[in-house]
Short mmCIF file of C-alpha atoms in Angstrom, two decimals:
data_model
loop_
_atom_site.label_atom_id
_atom_site.label_comp_id
_atom_site.label_asym_id
_atom_site.label_seq_id
_atom_site.Cartn_x
_atom_site.Cartn_y
_atom_site.Cartn_z
CA UNK K 1 -0.07 -0.08 -0.12
CA UNK K 2 1.52 3.84 -0.87
CA UNK K 3 1.62 6.22 1.98
CA UNK K 4 -1.51 7.74 0.80
CA UNK K 5 -4.58 7.36 2.63
CA UNK K 6 -6.86 4.84 1.37
CA UNK K 7 -8.26 1.11 2.00
CA UNK K 8 -6.31 -1.29 4.14
CA UNK K 9 -6.01 -4.52 5.38
CA UNK K 10 -4.16 -4.73 8.95
CA UNK K 11 -2.74 -7.73 10.35
CA UNK K 12 -3.73 -8.78 13.77
CA UNK K 13 -1.91 -6.92 16.46
CA UNK K 14 0.36 -8.93 18.76
CA UNK K 15 -1.03 -8.99 22.52
CA UNK K 16 2.05 -8.72 24.11
CA UNK K 17 5.57 -7.86 23.54
CA UNK K 18 8.46 -10.38 23.05
CA UNK K 19 10.67 -11.69 25.42
CA UNK K 20 14.04 -10.84 26.96
CA UNK K 21 16.88 -9.21 25.27
CA UNK K 22 20.40 -8.64 26.42
CA UNK K 23 21.11 -5.19 27.39
CA UNK K 24 23.94 -4.68 24.83
CA UNK K 25 21.60 -5.73 22.05
CA UNK K 26 18.78 -3.41 23.27
CA UNK K 27 21.16 -0.55 23.35
CA UNK K 28 22.44 -1.39 19.92
CA UNK K 29 18.99 -1.40 18.48
CA UNK K 30 18.02 1.59 20.05
CA UNK K 31 21.31 3.65 18.94
CA UNK K 32 20.33 2.82 15.31
CA UNK K 33 17.44 4.99 15.51
CA UNK K 34 17.18 8.58 14.94
CA UNK K 35 14.67 9.91 17.25
CA UNK K 36 11.14 11.27 15.83
CA UNK K 37 11.83 14.82 16.43
CA UNK K 38 15.10 14.92 14.66
CA UNK K 39 13.28 13.79 11.42
CA UNK K 40 9.56 13.49 10.40
CA UNK K 41 7.09 13.81 13.14
CA UNK K 42 6.40 10.72 15.08
CA UNK K 43 8.32 8.26 12.82
CA UNK K 44 7.78 4.91 13.97
CA UNK K 45 10.97 4.66 16.18
CA UNK K 46 10.08 4.67 19.48
CA UNK K 47 7.61 4.73 22.31
CA UNK K 48 6.69 1.74 24.32
CA UNK K 49 4.88 -0.83 22.34
CA UNK K 50 1.24 -1.89 22.99
CA UNK K 51 1.57 -4.90 24.86
CA UNK K 52 3.50 -3.12 27.80
CA UNK K 53 4.17 -6.59 29.46
CA UNK K 54 6.65 -9.46 28.55
CA UNK K 55 10.01 -10.41 29.75
CA UNK K 56 12.94 -8.12 30.43
CA UNK K 57 14.24 -8.28 27.01
CA UNK K 58 11.36 -6.72 25.46
CA UNK K 59 11.33 -4.18 28.27
CA UNK K 60 14.55 -3.18 27.86
CA UNK K 61 14.34 -2.49 23.99
CA UNK K 62 11.23 -0.60 24.32
CA UNK K 63 12.20 1.49 27.18
CA UNK K 64 15.04 2.70 24.98
CA UNK K 65 12.91 3.08 22.08
CA UNK K 66 10.31 4.81 24.30
CA UNK K 67 13.51 7.72 25.40
CA UNK K 68 13.77 8.32 21.86
CA UNK K 69 10.27 8.89 20.90
CA UNK K 70 9.05 10.96 23.53
CA UNK K 71 8.93 14.35 24.36
CA UNK K 72 8.47 14.09 28.07
CA UNK K 73 9.33 11.84 30.71
CA UNK K 74 5.68 11.44 32.14
CA UNK K 75 4.88 10.36 28.67
CA UNK K 76 7.48 7.80 29.18
CA UNK K 77 5.72 6.58 32.25
CA UNK K 78 2.37 6.76 30.55
CA UNK K 79 3.68 4.97 27.35
CA UNK K 80 5.08 1.98 29.66
CA UNK K 81 1.73 1.58 31.28
CA UNK K 82 -0.35 2.07 28.38
CA UNK K 83 -1.92 -1.22 27.26
CA UNK K 84 -4.63 -1.70 24.50
CA UNK K 85 -7.71 0.13 25.63
CA UNK K 86 -10.89 1.25 24.07
CA UNK K 87 -12.73 4.63 24.63
CA UNK K 88 -16.50 4.41 24.45
CA UNK K 89 -19.06 7.08 23.32
CA UNK K 90 -22.59 7.56 22.24
CA UNK K 91 -22.94 6.83 18.71
CA UNK K 92 -23.01 9.63 16.32
CA UNK K 93 -25.83 10.99 14.79
CA UNK K 94 -25.13 9.80 11.39
CA UNK K 95 -24.20 6.35 12.27
CA UNK K 96 -21.40 4.43 13.68
CA UNK K 97 -17.84 5.41 13.02
CA UNK K 98 -15.34 2.97 14.01
CA UNK K 99 -11.69 4.18 14.77
CA UNK K 100 -8.36 2.83 15.60
CA UNK K 101 -5.75 4.83 16.49
CA UNK K 102 -2.05 3.51 16.24
CA UNK K 103 0.16 5.59 18.40
CA UNK K 104 2.93 6.34 20.72
CA UNK K 105 1.17 7.64 23.94
CA UNK K 106 3.70 10.36 24.49
CA UNK K 107 4.10 11.63 20.91
CA UNK K 108 2.56 15.01 21.09
CA UNK K 109 1.13 14.52 17.44
CA UNK K 110 -0.76 11.36 18.65
CA UNK K 111 -1.76 13.41 21.72
CA UNK K 112 -3.46 16.25 19.60
CA UNK K 113 -5.57 13.58 17.84
CA UNK K 114 -6.80 11.85 21.32
CA UNK K 115 -7.69 15.60 22.46
CA UNK K 116 -9.66 15.89 19.38
CA UNK K 117 -11.30 12.67 19.44
CA UNK K 118 -11.93 12.89 23.13
CA UNK K 119 -13.37 16.37 22.99
CA UNK K 120 -15.63 15.69 20.13
CA UNK K 121 -16.82 12.37 22.07
CA UNK K 122 -15.79 9.57 19.25
CA UNK K 123 -15.27 6.41 20.53
CA UNK K 124 -11.80 4.79 19.36
CA UNK K 125 -9.62 1.92 19.87
CA UNK K 126 -5.96 2.55 20.67
CA UNK K 127 -3.15 0.42 19.53
CA UNK K 128 0.10 1.22 21.18
CA UNK K 129 3.16 0.56 18.34
CA UNK K 130 6.06 -1.06 19.19
CA UNK K 131 8.76 1.21 18.11
CA UNK K 132 11.43 -1.13 17.37
CA UNK K 133 9.84 -3.97 15.73
CA UNK K 134 6.62 -1.91 14.47
CA UNK K 135 4.69 -5.07 13.81
CA UNK K 136 1.34 -3.35 14.47
CA UNK K 137 1.37 -1.05 11.69
CA UNK K 138 3.37 -3.71 9.32
CA UNK K 139 0.33 -3.45 6.92
CA UNK K 140 1.28 0.24 5.99
CA UNK K 141 4.13 1.67 4.10
CA UNK K 142 3.58 4.84 5.73
CA UNK K 143 5.90 4.27 8.65
CA UNK K 144 4.79 7.16 11.15
CA UNK K 145 2.30 7.61 13.75
CA UNK K 146 -0.55 8.42 14.08
CA UNK K 147 -2.30 6.53 11.88
CA UNK K 148 -6.06 6.15 12.06
CA UNK K 149 -7.88 3.49 10.74
CA UNK K 150 -11.49 4.74 10.18
CA UNK K 151 -14.89 2.60 9.07
CA UNK K 152 -17.83 4.66 8.15
CA UNK K 153 -18.99 1.89 5.61
CA UNK K 154 -15.63 1.34 3.93
CA UNK K 155 -12.32 1.05 5.33
CA UNK K 156 -9.80 3.99 5.14
CA UNK K 157 -6.52 4.54 6.47
CA UNK K 158 -5.81 8.33 7.40
CA UNK K 159 -2.36 9.62 8.06
CA UNK K 160 -0.77 12.59 9.52
CA UNK K 161 -2.22 14.08 12.69
CA UNK K 162 -3.37 17.61 11.14
CA UNK K 163 -5.15 15.49 8.11
CA UNK K 164 -6.82 13.16 10.48
CA UNK K 165 -8.00 16.33 12.51
CA UNK K 166 -9.25 17.89 9.51
CA UNK K 167 -10.91 15.41 7.56
CA UNK K 168 -12.65 14.02 10.66
CA UNK K 169 -13.99 17.34 11.57
CA UNK K 170 -15.12 17.93 7.77
CA UNK K 171 -16.99 14.72 8.10
CA UNK K 172 -18.63 15.59 11.22
CA UNK K 173 -19.94 18.80 10.01
CA UNK K 174 -20.72 17.95 6.34
CA UNK K 175 -23.27 15.64 5.12
CA UNK K 176 -22.96 15.80 1.61
CA UNK K 177 -19.55 13.52 1.17
CA UNK K 178 -18.43 10.08 2.38
CA UNK K 179 -15.40 10.33 4.46
CA UNK K 180 -13.47 8.42 1.60
CA UNK K 181 -14.32 11.11 -0.75
CA UNK K 182 -13.19 13.90 2.06
CA UNK K 183 -10.00 11.89 2.50
CA UNK K 184 -9.05 11.94 -1.36
CA UNK K 185 -9.26 15.84 -0.72
CA UNK K 186 -5.96 15.77 1.12
CA UNK K 187 -3.39 14.04 -1.49
CA UNK K 188 0.05 13.58 -0.34
CA UNK K 189 2.64 15.36 -2.23
CA UNK K 190 6.08 14.20 -2.46
CA UNK K 191 8.89 16.41 -1.40
CA UNK K 192 12.78 16.41 -0.05
CA UNK K 193 13.30 16.83 3.68
CA UNK K 194 16.28 18.86 5.01
CA UNK K 195 18.21 15.73 5.23
CA UNK K 196 17.70 14.77 1.44
CA UNK K 197 15.22 12.22 1.88
CA UNK K 198 11.93 12.20 -0.13
CA UNK K 199 8.91 12.34 2.12
CA UNK K 200 5.05 12.87 1.93
CA UNK K 201 3.58 16.29 2.95
CA UNK K 202 -0.06 17.47 2.90
CA UNK K 203 -0.22 20.99 1.64
CA UNK K 204 -3.71 21.66 2.50
CA UNK K 205 -4.03 19.75 5.66
CA UNK K 206 -5.15 22.78 7.78
CA UNK K 207 -8.13 22.93 5.74
CA UNK K 208 -11.78 21.88 6.44
CA UNK K 209 -13.48 20.82 3.06
CA UNK K 210 -16.59 22.67 3.54
CA UNK K 211 -19.10 24.48 1.23
CA UNK K 212 -19.99 28.01 1.60
CA UNK K 213 -22.94 27.66 3.94
CA UNK K 214 -20.97 25.08 6.11
CA UNK K 215 -18.13 27.55 6.34
CA UNK K 216 -20.10 30.43 7.22
CA UNK K 217 -21.66 28.53 9.99
CA UNK K 218 -18.34 27.36 11.61
CA UNK K 219 -16.59 30.53 10.51
CA UNK K 220 -18.87 33.59 10.70
CA UNK K 221 -15.97 35.76 9.75
CA UNK K 222 -13.17 34.85 7.26
CA UNK K 223 -10.33 35.92 10.21
CA UNK K 224 -11.40 33.17 12.35
CA UNK K 225 -10.60 30.40 9.98
CA UNK K 226 -7.33 32.08 9.20
CA UNK K 227 -6.53 32.54 12.95
CA UNK K 228 -7.25 28.95 13.56
CA UNK K 229 -5.43 27.69 10.69
CA UNK K 230 -2.36 29.82 11.65
CA UNK K 231 -2.10 28.51 15.31
CA UNK K 232 -2.61 24.85 14.10
CA UNK K 233 0.56 25.16 11.98
CA UNK K 234 2.33 27.23 14.76
CA UNK K 235 1.70 24.00 17.15
CA UNK K 236 3.47 21.54 14.63
CA UNK K 237 5.98 23.68 13.23
CA UNK K 238 7.35 25.53 16.27
CA UNK K 239 5.65 24.62 19.77
CA UNK K 240 6.33 20.61 19.36
CA UNK K 241 9.93 21.33 18.96
CA UNK K 242 10.32 22.85 22.31
CA UNK K 243 9.26 19.76 24.27
CA UNK K 244 12.26 17.58 24.16
CA UNK K 245 14.95 20.05 24.64
CA UNK K 246 13.04 21.36 28.02
CA UNK K 247 12.02 17.73 29.39
CA UNK K 248 15.76 16.71 29.13
CA UNK K 249 17.29 20.02 29.78
CA UNK K 250 19.68 18.90 32.46
CA UNK K 251 21.00 15.49 33.48
CA UNK K 252 18.89 15.84 36.65
CA UNK K 253 15.70 16.16 34.53
CA UNK K 254 16.63 13.60 31.98
CA UNK K 255 17.43 11.12 35.19
CA UNK K 256 14.48 11.97 37.02
CA UNK K 257 12.30 10.82 33.82
CA UNK K 258 13.95 7.52 33.84
CA UNK K 259 14.08 6.91 37.41
CA UNK K 260 10.12 7.44 37.06
CA UNK K 261 9.46 4.81 34.35
CA UNK K 262 11.94 2.35 36.12
CA UNK K 263 10.03 2.22 39.32
CA UNK K 264 6.71 2.35 37.80
CA UNK K 265 7.64 -0.50 35.19
CA UNK K 266 9.05 -2.78 38.01
CA UNK K 267 12.12 -3.66 36.03
CA UNK K 268 14.83 -5.99 37.14
CA UNK K 269 17.97 -4.44 39.12
CA UNK K 270 20.31 -4.42 36.40
CA UNK K 271 17.82 -3.82 33.63
CA UNK K 272 16.23 -0.77 35.61
CA UNK K 273 19.89 0.55 35.95
CA UNK K 274 20.95 -0.05 32.48
CA UNK K 275 17.94 1.94 31.21
CA UNK K 276 17.83 4.68 33.84
CA UNK K 277 21.49 5.92 33.46
CA UNK K 278 22.41 5.03 29.79
CA UNK K 279 18.87 5.99 28.43
CA UNK K 280 19.21 9.47 30.65
CA UNK K 281 22.54 10.30 29.36
CA UNK K 282 21.51 9.60 25.62
CA UNK K 283 18.45 11.83 25.63
CA UNK K 284 20.36 14.53 27.73
CA UNK K 285 23.00 15.08 24.85
CA UNK K 286 19.75 14.64 22.19
CA UNK K 287 18.52 17.56 23.61
CA UNK K 288 21.64 19.58 23.12
CA UNK K 289 21.51 18.72 19.51
CA UNK K 290 17.81 19.86 19.30
CA UNK K 291 18.73 23.23 21.06
CA UNK K 292 21.06 23.86 18.32
CA UNK K 293 19.01 22.58 15.53
CA UNK K 294 16.26 24.71 16.34
CA UNK K 295 18.34 27.71 17.29
CA UNK K 296 16.89 27.83 20.73
CA UNK K 297 18.35 30.33 23.57
CA UNK K 298 20.75 29.13 26.15
CA UNK K 299 18.09 28.66 28.74
CA UNK K 300 15.46 26.66 26.44
CA UNK K 301 12.88 27.37 29.14
CA UNK K 302 12.95 31.05 28.00
CA UNK K 303 11.87 29.91 24.63
CA UNK K 304 8.94 27.56 25.86
CA UNK K 305 7.98 30.52 28.31
CA UNK K 306 8.07 32.88 25.26
CA UNK K 307 5.94 30.36 23.18
CA UNK K 308 3.15 29.81 25.66
CA UNK K 309 2.73 33.37 26.63
CA UNK K 310 2.48 34.14 22.75
CA UNK K 311 -0.52 31.81 22.53
CA UNK K 312 -1.98 33.19 25.60
CA UNK K 313 -1.70 36.63 24.25
CA UNK K 314 -3.11 35.45 20.87
CA UNK K 315 -6.29 33.91 22.84
CA UNK K 316 -6.57 37.28 24.53
CA UNK K 317 -8.40 38.30 27.66
CA UNK K 318 -11.98 38.44 26.41
CA UNK K 319 -11.91 34.87 25.28
CA UNK K 320 -12.14 31.48 26.97
CA UNK K 321 -10.53 29.95 24.44
CA UNK K 322 -9.45 30.87 20.72
CA UNK K 323 -12.58 29.20 19.51
CA UNK K 324 -14.79 31.97 21.91
CA UNK K 325 -16.79 29.98 24.17
CA UNK K 326 -15.73 26.63 22.96
CA UNK K 327 -12.00 25.37 22.18
CA UNK K 328 -11.27 25.22 18.45
CA UNK K 329 -9.10 23.04 16.41
CA UNK K 330 -6.10 25.27 17.36
CA UNK K 331 -7.09 25.05 21.34
CA UNK K 332 -6.96 21.45 20.79
CA UNK K 333 -3.77 21.32 18.84
CA UNK K 334 -2.01 23.25 21.43
CA UNK K 335 -3.21 21.63 24.50
CA UNK K 336 -2.31 18.04 22.75
CA UNK K 337 1.31 19.06 22.30
CA UNK K 338 1.49 20.65 25.73
CA UNK K 339 -0.09 17.95 27.78
CA UNK K 340 2.89 15.52 27.27
CA UNK K 341 5.00 17.16 29.67
CA UNK K 342 2.70 16.67 32.69
CA UNK K 343 4.32 15.51 35.88
CA UNK K 344 7.64 16.98 34.72
CA UNK K 345 9.53 19.73 36.02
CA UNK K 346 9.27 21.69 32.79
CA UNK K 347 5.24 21.69 33.00
CA UNK K 348 5.64 22.85 36.59
CA UNK K 349 7.87 25.74 35.50
CA UNK K 350 5.79 26.67 32.51
CA UNK K 351 2.52 26.95 35.08
CA UNK K 352 4.55 28.96 37.53
CA UNK K 353 6.22 31.20 35.25
CA UNK K 354 3.79 31.70 32.36
CA UNK K 355 0.01 32.72 32.24
CA UNK K 356 -0.88 29.49 30.54
CA UNK K 357 -2.68 27.81 33.56
CA UNK K 358 -6.07 29.59 33.51
CA UNK K 359 -6.46 28.33 29.66
CA UNK K 360 -4.85 24.84 30.10
CA UNK K 361 -7.28 24.24 33.00
CA UNK K 362 -10.31 25.40 30.97
CA UNK K 363 -9.12 22.99 28.28
CA UNK K 364 -9.01 20.01 30.78
CA UNK K 365 -12.37 20.98 31.97
CA UNK K 366 -13.90 21.13 28.47
CA UNK K 367 -12.34 17.80 27.62
CA UNK K 368 -13.83 16.05 30.84
CA UNK K 369 -17.10 17.74 30.21
CA UNK K 370 -17.40 16.22 26.81
CA UNK K 371 -16.28 12.82 28.14
CA UNK K 372 -19.04 12.79 30.41
CA UNK K 373 -21.50 14.15 28.29
CA UNK K 374 -21.06 11.28 25.67
#
């Protein structure tokens, strides 16, 4: 199958991770993998796999994979705990929409999709992808996450977090087109990345494919639509790149992240020591590469503070959300990216030293209320 969204035939998902690997082999496997933020968004290199169990060998591999895929240590903890689970909600008015999300729990792009689905009360099943073996997505030549398998009468594969959000939102609003027709409005375009590799991009991924009447209902004035698209793109192009340098800013912060996951994961003594110290050291140095690549300040916290305060300023004092009284797609994107830092020092510092907390708490409440309502 090509990277384009389209029909799929997924293979069965393994229920558990594999058995134990030697620590040296696990490290060599992980060392070969470039972290997702150094290449394309959420390439399938690494958060904890879907089974979450198995012997120490699988755990050692998956933990190191998790280190390279995650934008935050709390996310590492969540990734290790995450198992195949389902979110249930009321049936859609238009009928049943069956969704399966292939993801890394702590990937900011995957977190965006979950925030969107949760807020809209859409039922979906989650499959955690093993970052090393990637057997869960072997049915697809598109090797990034998130991948959303959707069935609204015919099975479809949707790729790219922003395409997923735009296509499903269009489907919820518009009754004129089938989901398959809507997905066809987001064709992949082959381009060359900064590293000189061919990749697929979606030039119109921030657009909702609505007719004039629908557009006026959702976006009363043109500026509302332009604003939403601008800040969705900002979340993808800038905000997401501030996560990892802040999470692994110092050896102490990197070590705290791995200490947390080792304790929660109940790893063996030697395996835990290996994962904790080698993983923390690796991610500390990776964070320095990211800092240089994205031209961040000496203290990367300042970039994070400036970014979130810029967002708060854009929302303004007279709106609860950028979407007004309810979150719009930009609100959900920014929230999805930021929440992967929850439980970490970087997140706590952000709450103390910026003006983001009131908006963030309103977002949490809005999503919780949506879950209860459905």
